[in-house]
GROMACS .gro file of C-alpha atoms in nm:
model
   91
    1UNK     CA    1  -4.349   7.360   5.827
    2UNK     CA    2  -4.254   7.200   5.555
    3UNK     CA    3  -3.936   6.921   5.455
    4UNK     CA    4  -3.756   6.795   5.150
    5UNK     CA    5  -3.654   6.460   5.241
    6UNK     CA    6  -3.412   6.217   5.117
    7UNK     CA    7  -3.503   5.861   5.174
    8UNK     CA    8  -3.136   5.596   5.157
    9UNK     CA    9  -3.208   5.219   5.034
   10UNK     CA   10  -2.864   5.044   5.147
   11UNK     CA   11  -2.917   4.725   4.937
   12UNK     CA   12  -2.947   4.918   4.622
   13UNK     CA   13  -2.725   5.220   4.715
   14UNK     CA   14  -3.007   5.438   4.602
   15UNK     CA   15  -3.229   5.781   4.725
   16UNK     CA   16  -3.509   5.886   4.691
   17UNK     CA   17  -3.667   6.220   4.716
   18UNK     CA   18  -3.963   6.417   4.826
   19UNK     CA   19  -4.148   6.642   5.053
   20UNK     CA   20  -4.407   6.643   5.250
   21UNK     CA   21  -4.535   6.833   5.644
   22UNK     CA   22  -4.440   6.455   5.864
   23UNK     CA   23  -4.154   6.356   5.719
   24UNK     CA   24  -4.202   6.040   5.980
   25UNK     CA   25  -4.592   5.924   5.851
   26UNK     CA   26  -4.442   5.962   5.519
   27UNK     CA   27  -4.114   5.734   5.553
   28UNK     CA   28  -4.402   5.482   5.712
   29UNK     CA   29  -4.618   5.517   5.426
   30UNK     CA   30  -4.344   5.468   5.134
   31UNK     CA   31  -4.210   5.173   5.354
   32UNK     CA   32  -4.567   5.009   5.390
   33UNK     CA   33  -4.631   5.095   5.021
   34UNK     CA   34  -4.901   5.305   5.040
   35UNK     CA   35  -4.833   5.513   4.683
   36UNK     CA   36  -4.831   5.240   4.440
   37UNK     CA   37  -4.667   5.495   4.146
   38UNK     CA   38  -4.314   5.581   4.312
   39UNK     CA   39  -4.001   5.426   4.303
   40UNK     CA   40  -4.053   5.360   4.704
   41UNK     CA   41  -4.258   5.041   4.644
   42UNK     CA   42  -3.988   4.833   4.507
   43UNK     CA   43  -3.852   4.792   4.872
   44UNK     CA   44  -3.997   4.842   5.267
   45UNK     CA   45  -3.678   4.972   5.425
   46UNK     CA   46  -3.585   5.295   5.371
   47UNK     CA   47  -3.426   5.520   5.595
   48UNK     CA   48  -3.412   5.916   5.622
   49UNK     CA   49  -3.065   6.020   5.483
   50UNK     CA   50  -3.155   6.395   5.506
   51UNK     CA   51  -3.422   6.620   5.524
   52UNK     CA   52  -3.389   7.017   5.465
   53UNK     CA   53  -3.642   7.259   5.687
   54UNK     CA   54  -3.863   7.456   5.399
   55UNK     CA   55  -4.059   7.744   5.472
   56UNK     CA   56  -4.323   7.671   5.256
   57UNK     CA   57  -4.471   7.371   4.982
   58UNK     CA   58  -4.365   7.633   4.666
   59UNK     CA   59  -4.030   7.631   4.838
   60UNK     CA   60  -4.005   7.241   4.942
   61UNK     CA   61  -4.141   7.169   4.576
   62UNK     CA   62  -3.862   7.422   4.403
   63UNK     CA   63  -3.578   7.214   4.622
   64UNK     CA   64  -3.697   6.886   4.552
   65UNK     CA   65  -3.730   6.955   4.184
   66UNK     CA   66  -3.406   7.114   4.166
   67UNK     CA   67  -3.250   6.796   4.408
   68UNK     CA   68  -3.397   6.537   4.131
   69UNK     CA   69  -3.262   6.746   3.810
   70UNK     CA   70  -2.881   6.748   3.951
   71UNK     CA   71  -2.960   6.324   3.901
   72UNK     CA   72  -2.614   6.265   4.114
   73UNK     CA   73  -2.552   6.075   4.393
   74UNK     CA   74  -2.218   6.318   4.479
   75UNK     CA   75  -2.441   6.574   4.484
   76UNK     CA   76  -2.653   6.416   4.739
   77UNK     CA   77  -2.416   6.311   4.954
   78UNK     CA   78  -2.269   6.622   4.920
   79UNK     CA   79  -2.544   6.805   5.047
   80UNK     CA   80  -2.530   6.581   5.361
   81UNK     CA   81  -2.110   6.607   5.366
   82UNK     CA   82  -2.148   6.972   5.306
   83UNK     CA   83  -2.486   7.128   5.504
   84UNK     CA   84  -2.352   7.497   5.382
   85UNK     CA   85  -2.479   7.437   5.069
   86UNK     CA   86  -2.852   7.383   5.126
   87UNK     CA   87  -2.873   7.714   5.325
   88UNK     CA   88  -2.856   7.835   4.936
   89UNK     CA   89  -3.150   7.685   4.797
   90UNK     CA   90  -3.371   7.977   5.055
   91UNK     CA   91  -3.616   8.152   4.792
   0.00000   0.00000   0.00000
């Protein structure tokens, strides 16, 4: 199983977003700065905001991709606010 995830830093109000099998090893290795090349290292606590159940990697790469190109925070949040929406995003 697969997960698009969306990581929440409160001090800069921003996200960040991914996917990966253990969405919970992954949140520990962004927070303990394991990946030296993503925005994740500039800070050690973020926090799951959401994560969206992907059937496969094509399918959790597609919705990640397609999550970073909308570049909104609404849209986000919206996504969260609104969990009809990512039922959409099946391929």
């Amino acid at each position: 199983m697969f997960f698009v995830y969306i990581l929440f830093l409160k001090f800069r109000d921003s996200f960040y977003i991914g996917q990966s099998v253990d969405i919970e090893k992954r949140i520990e290795e962004q927070n303990n700065h394991v990946y030296h090349k993503t925005e994740t290292k500039k800070a050690s606590d973020w926090k799951l905001y959401f994560k969206i159940e992907c059937t496969s990697r094509k399918q959790a790469i597609l919705i990640e991709k397609h999550i970073k190109r909308m570049k909104s925070k609404i849209y986000i949040q919206n996504l969260k606010k609104y969990p009809e929406i990512y039922p959409l995003f099946k391929i």
